[in-house]
PDB file of C-alpha atoms in Angstrom:
ATOM      1  CA  UNK A 606      12.889 -11.628  -9.628  1.00  0.00           C
ATOM      2  CA  UNK A 607      11.759 -15.298  -9.244  1.00  0.00           C
ATOM      3  CA  UNK A 608       8.955 -16.462 -11.194  1.00  0.00           C
ATOM      4  CA  UNK A 609       5.741 -17.403  -9.275  1.00  0.00           C
ATOM      5  CA  UNK A 610       2.109 -17.189  -9.879  1.00  0.00           C
ATOM      6  CA  UNK A 611      -0.451 -15.214  -7.668  1.00  0.00           C
ATOM      7  CA  UNK A 612      -3.246 -17.146  -9.320  1.00  0.00           C
ATOM      8  CA  UNK A 613      -5.636 -14.310  -9.782  1.00  0.00           C
ATOM      9  CA  UNK A 614      -5.296 -12.964  -6.266  1.00  0.00           C
ATOM     10  CA  UNK A 615      -6.960  -9.617  -5.565  1.00  0.00           C
ATOM     11  CA  UNK A 616      -4.346  -7.183  -4.251  1.00  0.00           C
ATOM     12  CA  UNK A 617      -5.124  -3.700  -3.655  1.00  0.00           C
ATOM     13  CA  UNK A 618      -2.138  -1.362  -3.515  1.00  0.00           C
ATOM     14  CA  UNK A 619      -2.475   1.672  -1.566  1.00  0.00           C
ATOM     15  CA  UNK A 620       0.003   4.369  -2.416  1.00  0.00           C
ATOM     16  CA  UNK A 621       1.173   6.953   0.232  1.00  0.00           C
ATOM     17  CA  UNK A 622       2.514  10.497  -0.387  1.00  0.00           C
ATOM     18  CA  UNK A 623       6.223   9.774   0.101  1.00  0.00           C
ATOM     19  CA  UNK A 624       8.858  10.602  -2.566  1.00  0.00           C
ATOM     20  CA  UNK A 625       9.178   6.743  -3.053  1.00  0.00           C
ATOM     21  CA  UNK A 626       5.346   6.705  -4.413  1.00  0.00           C
ATOM     22  CA  UNK A 627       6.940   6.113  -8.051  1.00  0.00           C
ATOM     23  CA  UNK A 628       8.076   2.501  -6.933  1.00  0.00           C
ATOM     24  CA  UNK A 629       4.359   1.740  -6.770  1.00  0.00           C
ATOM     25  CA  UNK A 630       4.566   1.436 -10.727  1.00  0.00           C
ATOM     26  CA  UNK A 631       7.117  -1.564 -10.222  1.00  0.00           C
ATOM     27  CA  UNK A 632       5.022  -3.119  -7.504  1.00  0.00           C
ATOM     28  CA  UNK A 633       1.874  -3.068  -9.751  1.00  0.00           C
ATOM     29  CA  UNK A 634       3.687  -4.262 -12.944  1.00  0.00           C
ATOM     30  CA  UNK A 635       5.436  -7.206 -11.208  1.00  0.00           C
ATOM     31  CA  UNK A 636       2.152  -8.209  -9.462  1.00  0.00           C
ATOM     32  CA  UNK A 637       0.425  -8.136 -12.580  1.00  0.00           C
ATOM     33  CA  UNK A 638       3.147 -10.133 -14.190  1.00  0.00           C
ATOM     34  CA  UNK A 639       2.610 -12.803 -11.771  1.00  0.00           C
ATOM     35  CA  UNK A 640      -1.026 -13.041 -12.429  1.00  0.00           C
ATOM     36  CA  UNK A 641      -2.532 -11.028  -9.735  1.00  0.00           C
ATOM     37  CA  UNK A 642      -5.575  -8.825 -10.431  1.00  0.00           C
ATOM     38  CA  UNK A 643      -4.427  -5.446  -8.877  1.00  0.00           C
ATOM     39  CA  UNK A 644      -6.440  -2.376  -8.113  1.00  0.00           C
ATOM     40  CA  UNK A 645      -4.887   0.930  -6.713  1.00  0.00           C
ATOM     41  CA  UNK A 646      -5.833   3.450  -4.405  1.00  0.00           C
ATOM     42  CA  UNK A 647      -4.104   6.771  -3.928  1.00  0.00           C
ATOM     43  CA  UNK A 648      -3.713   9.380  -1.252  1.00  0.00           C
ATOM     44  CA  UNK A 649      -4.050  12.989  -2.643  1.00  0.00           C
ATOM     45  CA  UNK A 650      -0.492  13.583  -1.622  1.00  0.00           C
ATOM     46  CA  UNK A 651       0.688  10.432  -3.553  1.00  0.00           C
ATOM     47  CA  UNK A 652      -0.756  11.939  -6.747  1.00  0.00           C
ATOM     48  CA  UNK A 653       1.750  14.683  -6.518  1.00  0.00           C
ATOM     49  CA  UNK A 654       4.617  12.195  -6.928  1.00  0.00           C
ATOM     50  CA  UNK A 655       2.798   9.503  -9.654  1.00  0.00           C
ATOM     51  CA  UNK A 656      -0.292   9.876 -11.612  1.00  0.00           C
ATOM     52  CA  UNK A 657      -3.470   7.979 -11.259  1.00  0.00           C
ATOM     53  CA  UNK A 658      -3.354   7.625 -15.106  1.00  0.00           C
ATOM     54  CA  UNK A 659      -0.246   5.884 -15.051  1.00  0.00           C
ATOM     55  CA  UNK A 660      -1.193   3.210 -12.504  1.00  0.00           C
ATOM     56  CA  UNK A 661      -4.546   2.908 -14.234  1.00  0.00           C
ATOM     57  CA  UNK A 662      -2.476   1.989 -17.203  1.00  0.00           C
ATOM     58  CA  UNK A 663      -0.297  -0.312 -15.307  1.00  0.00           C
ATOM     59  CA  UNK A 664      -3.024  -2.085 -13.386  1.00  0.00           C
ATOM     60  CA  UNK A 665      -5.695  -2.104 -15.931  1.00  0.00           C
ATOM     61  CA  UNK A 666      -8.420  -0.606 -13.600  1.00  0.00           C
ATOM     62  CA  UNK A 667      -9.515   2.604 -12.409  1.00  0.00           C
ATOM     63  CA  UNK A 668      -7.469   4.267  -9.712  1.00  0.00           C
ATOM     64  CA  UNK A 669      -9.474   5.313  -6.489  1.00  0.00           C
ATOM     65  CA  UNK A 670      -8.309   8.776  -5.385  1.00  0.00           C
ATOM     66  CA  UNK A 671     -11.326  10.450  -3.971  1.00  0.00           C
ATOM     67  CA  UNK A 672     -13.657   8.459  -1.635  1.00  0.00           C
ATOM     68  CA  UNK A 673     -16.588  10.274  -2.880  1.00  0.00           C
ATOM     69  CA  UNK A 674     -16.056   9.731  -6.650  1.00  0.00           C
ATOM     70  CA  UNK A 675     -18.723   7.267  -7.990  1.00  0.00           C
ATOM     71  CA  UNK A 676     -16.617   6.332 -10.891  1.00  0.00           C
ATOM     72  CA  UNK A 677     -15.009   3.487  -8.703  1.00  0.00           C
ATOM     73  CA  UNK A 678     -18.165   2.339  -7.184  1.00  0.00           C
ATOM     74  CA  UNK A 679     -19.347  -1.043  -8.348  1.00  0.00           C
ATOM     75  CA  UNK A 680     -22.017  -2.193  -5.883  1.00  0.00           C
ATOM     76  CA  UNK A 681     -24.362   0.833  -5.902  1.00  0.00           C
ATOM     77  CA  UNK A 682     -23.957   2.064  -2.151  1.00  0.00           C
ATOM     78  CA  UNK A 683     -21.753   5.033  -3.416  1.00  0.00           C
ATOM     79  CA  UNK A 684     -18.638   4.141  -1.427  1.00  0.00           C
ATOM     80  CA  UNK A 685     -15.483   2.941  -3.278  1.00  0.00           C
ATOM     81  CA  UNK A 686     -13.635   2.178  -0.108  1.00  0.00           C
ATOM     82  CA  UNK A 687     -16.091  -0.252   0.725  1.00  0.00           C
ATOM     83  CA  UNK A 688     -16.033  -2.063  -2.566  1.00  0.00           C
ATOM     84  CA  UNK A 689     -12.254  -2.160  -2.475  1.00  0.00           C
ATOM     85  CA  UNK A 690     -12.266  -3.568   0.975  1.00  0.00           C
ATOM     86  CA  UNK A 691     -14.742  -6.478   0.148  1.00  0.00           C
ATOM     87  CA  UNK A 692     -12.806  -7.077  -3.291  1.00  0.00           C
ATOM     88  CA  UNK A 693      -9.247  -7.529  -1.994  1.00  0.00           C
ATOM     89  CA  UNK A 694      -7.579 -10.714  -0.561  1.00  0.00           C
ATOM     90  CA  UNK A 695      -4.577  -8.698   0.528  1.00  0.00           C
ATOM     91  CA  UNK A 696      -3.923  -4.811   0.808  1.00  0.00           C
ATOM     92  CA  UNK A 697      -0.307  -3.501   0.455  1.00  0.00           C
ATOM     93  CA  UNK A 698       0.310   0.151   1.216  1.00  0.00           C
ATOM     94  CA  UNK A 699       3.632   1.294  -0.247  1.00  0.00           C
ATOM     95  CA  UNK A 700       5.475   4.739   0.122  1.00  0.00           C
ATOM     96  CA  UNK A 701       3.720   4.918   3.338  1.00  0.00           C
ATOM     97  CA  UNK A 702       4.704   8.404   5.181  1.00  0.00           C
ATOM     98  CA  UNK A 703       4.962   8.892   8.751  1.00  0.00           C
ATOM     99  CA  UNK A 704       1.617  10.773   8.754  1.00  0.00           C
ATOM    100  CA  UNK A 705      -0.098   7.993   6.745  1.00  0.00           C
ATOM    101  CA  UNK A 706       1.225   5.312   9.472  1.00  0.00           C
ATOM    102  CA  UNK A 707      -0.215   7.594  12.185  1.00  0.00           C
ATOM    103  CA  UNK A 708      -3.549   7.865  10.787  1.00  0.00           C
ATOM    104  CA  UNK A 709      -3.830   4.098  10.057  1.00  0.00           C
ATOM    105  CA  UNK A 710      -2.761   3.280  13.721  1.00  0.00           C
ATOM    106  CA  UNK A 711      -5.220   5.968  14.983  1.00  0.00           C
ATOM    107  CA  UNK A 712      -7.937   4.508  12.794  1.00  0.00           C
ATOM    108  CA  UNK A 713      -8.489   7.613  10.878  1.00  0.00           C
ATOM    109  CA  UNK A 714     -10.268   7.441   7.876  1.00  0.00           C
ATOM    110  CA  UNK A 715     -10.159  10.670   5.866  1.00  0.00           C
ATOM    111  CA  UNK A 716      -8.953   9.236   2.359  1.00  0.00           C
ATOM    112  CA  UNK A 717      -9.705   6.447   0.273  1.00  0.00           C
ATOM    113  CA  UNK A 718      -6.483   4.367   1.519  1.00  0.00           C
ATOM    114  CA  UNK A 719      -7.111   4.789   5.177  1.00  0.00           C
ATOM    115  CA  UNK A 720     -10.747   4.240   4.870  1.00  0.00           C
ATOM    116  CA  UNK A 721     -10.139   0.987   2.905  1.00  0.00           C
ATOM    117  CA  UNK A 722      -7.678  -0.282   5.399  1.00  0.00           C
ATOM    118  CA  UNK A 723     -10.039   0.532   8.296  1.00  0.00           C
ATOM    119  CA  UNK A 724     -12.875  -1.322   6.423  1.00  0.00           C
ATOM    120  CA  UNK A 725     -10.962  -4.308   5.104  1.00  0.00           C
ATOM    121  CA  UNK A 726     -10.768  -7.542   6.915  1.00  0.00           C
ATOM    122  CA  UNK A 727      -7.971  -8.851   4.672  1.00  0.00           C
ATOM    123  CA  UNK A 728      -4.220  -8.821   5.839  1.00  0.00           C
ATOM    124  CA  UNK A 729      -2.665  -5.615   5.531  1.00  0.00           C
ATOM    125  CA  UNK A 730       1.209  -5.117   4.666  1.00  0.00           C
ATOM    126  CA  UNK A 731       2.875  -1.705   5.028  1.00  0.00           C
ATOM    127  CA  UNK A 732       6.080  -0.527   3.438  1.00  0.00           C
ATOM    128  CA  UNK A 733       7.241   2.909   4.923  1.00  0.00           C
ATOM    129  CA  UNK A 734       9.222   5.402   3.018  1.00  0.00           C
ATOM    130  CA  UNK A 735      10.615   8.700   5.040  1.00  0.00           C
ATOM    131  CA  UNK A 736      13.400  10.345   6.311  1.00  0.00           C
ATOM    132  CA  UNK A 737      15.321   8.345   8.986  1.00  0.00           C
ATOM    133  CA  UNK A 738      14.812  10.986  11.766  1.00  0.00           C
ATOM    134  CA  UNK A 739      11.114  10.554  11.040  1.00  0.00           C
ATOM    135  CA  UNK A 740      11.123   6.639  11.188  1.00  0.00           C
ATOM    136  CA  UNK A 741      13.036   6.810  14.283  1.00  0.00           C
ATOM    137  CA  UNK A 742      10.853   9.343  16.040  1.00  0.00           C
ATOM    138  CA  UNK A 743       9.083   7.895  19.259  1.00  0.00           C
ATOM    139  CA  UNK A 744       5.870   8.709  17.723  1.00  0.00           C
ATOM    140  CA  UNK A 745       6.279   6.883  14.535  1.00  0.00           C
ATOM    141  CA  UNK A 746       7.848   3.941  16.474  1.00  0.00           C
ATOM    142  CA  UNK A 747       4.890   3.903  18.431  1.00  0.00           C
ATOM    143  CA  UNK A 748       2.313   3.983  15.664  1.00  0.00           C
ATOM    144  CA  UNK A 749       4.295   1.142  13.889  1.00  0.00           C
ATOM    145  CA  UNK A 750       4.420  -0.840  17.234  1.00  0.00           C
ATOM    146  CA  UNK A 751       0.417  -0.358  17.310  1.00  0.00           C
ATOM    147  CA  UNK A 752      -0.151  -1.565  13.765  1.00  0.00           C
ATOM    148  CA  UNK A 753       2.230  -4.640  14.160  1.00  0.00           C
ATOM    149  CA  UNK A 754       0.138  -5.692  17.429  1.00  0.00           C
ATOM    150  CA  UNK A 755      -2.919  -5.564  15.287  1.00  0.00           C
ATOM    151  CA  UNK A 756      -1.376  -7.908  12.772  1.00  0.00           C
ATOM    152  CA  UNK A 757      -0.001  -5.488  10.262  1.00  0.00           C
ATOM    153  CA  UNK A 758       3.117  -6.618   8.809  1.00  0.00           C
ATOM    154  CA  UNK A 759       5.581  -3.770   8.156  1.00  0.00           C
ATOM    155  CA  UNK A 760       8.119  -4.273   5.456  1.00  0.00           C
ATOM    156  CA  UNK A 761      11.454  -2.284   6.216  1.00  0.00           C
ATOM    157  CA  UNK A 762      12.138   0.621   5.754  1.00  0.00           C
ATOM    158  CA  UNK A 763      16.010  -0.387   5.028  1.00  0.00           C
ATOM    159  CA  UNK A 764      19.217   1.825   5.505  1.00  0.00           C
ATOM    160  CA  UNK A 765      20.256   3.646   2.269  1.00  0.00           C
ATOM    161  CA  UNK A 766      20.464   6.852   0.460  1.00  0.00           C
ATOM    162  CA  UNK A 767      17.145   9.048   1.100  1.00  0.00           C
ATOM    163  CA  UNK A 768      15.563  11.770  -1.082  1.00  0.00           C
ATOM    164  CA  UNK A 769      17.500  14.169   1.107  1.00  0.00           C
ATOM    165  CA  UNK A 770      20.640  12.814  -0.143  1.00  0.00           C
ATOM    166  CA  UNK A 771      21.244  11.581   3.579  1.00  0.00           C
ATOM    167  CA  UNK A 772      22.054   7.758   4.408  1.00  0.00           C
ATOM    168  CA  UNK A 773      19.690   6.353   6.990  1.00  0.00           C
ATOM    169  CA  UNK A 774      17.007   3.682   7.697  1.00  0.00           C
ATOM    170  CA  UNK A 775      14.007   5.283   6.046  1.00  0.00           C
ATOM    171  CA  UNK A 776      14.417   3.888   2.490  1.00  0.00           C
ATOM    172  CA  UNK A 777      11.583   1.825   1.124  1.00  0.00           C
ATOM    173  CA  UNK A 778      12.302  -1.716   0.412  1.00  0.00           C
ATOM    174  CA  UNK A 779      12.381  -2.485  -3.246  1.00  0.00           C
ATOM    175  CA  UNK A 780       9.402  -3.854  -5.237  1.00  0.00           C
ATOM    176  CA  UNK A 781      10.783  -7.487  -5.095  1.00  0.00           C
ATOM    177  CA  UNK A 782      10.639  -7.743  -1.417  1.00  0.00           C
ATOM    178  CA  UNK A 783       7.098  -6.398  -1.294  1.00  0.00           C
ATOM    179  CA  UNK A 784       5.913  -8.714  -3.917  1.00  0.00           C
ATOM    180  CA  UNK A 785       7.588 -11.742  -2.175  1.00  0.00           C
ATOM    181  CA  UNK A 786       5.774 -10.721   0.999  1.00  0.00           C
ATOM    182  CA  UNK A 787       2.484 -10.679  -0.910  1.00  0.00           C
ATOM    183  CA  UNK A 788       3.135 -14.051  -2.382  1.00  0.00           C
ATOM    184  CA  UNK A 789       3.919 -15.276   1.066  1.00  0.00           C
ATOM    185  CA  UNK A 790       0.842 -13.780   2.654  1.00  0.00           C
ATOM    186  CA  UNK A 791      -1.462 -14.918  -0.149  1.00  0.00           C
ATOM    187  CA  UNK A 792       0.238 -18.341   0.185  1.00  0.00           C
ATOM    188  CA  UNK A 793      -0.559 -18.672   3.905  1.00  0.00           C
ATOM    189  CA  UNK A 794      -4.214 -17.475   3.380  1.00  0.00           C
ATOM    190  CA  UNK A 795      -4.486 -20.169   0.662  1.00  0.00           C
ATOM    191  CA  UNK A 796      -3.500 -22.862   3.157  1.00  0.00           C
ATOM    192  CA  UNK A 797      -5.600 -21.854   6.064  1.00  0.00           C
TER     193      UNK A 797
END
């Protein structure tokens, strides 16, 4: 990957419950290598694919999984999603499943990732990962269109081999594409 610096920008990496959740490790590692301050929030489903302990080691910060767990709260109001929303300069959600995209589009806030996205004024990037039939379903297409109309940037998915062994458009973009989009977006914010 090309060398650049994110200059201590605060990046929140949300991790969804797709099999591609393991790629969050590469995203977090590369963002930190480029001098970003990275925190991680995970859906419960994401923890079935990658552990909060691993992402804590990679990010250098506690990982938010439970909205009601006070260990991630710094402000004293008892709500980690509000702390994360006010802390970050940019939020990127990786391994976003069809379910997670639907919840984001509908404004549902039942987990720390969706609640933070709803409370966060910072730009939001989403990297979907799912079977092609799910990505191409009219419901998912509609939810993605809704998010795009609200200024969310959707990164991919791309065509490739999927977890099922099939080929199709549903594979999550690689970490370097996500990091480049984070750099571009933070660069745009800095110029404004």
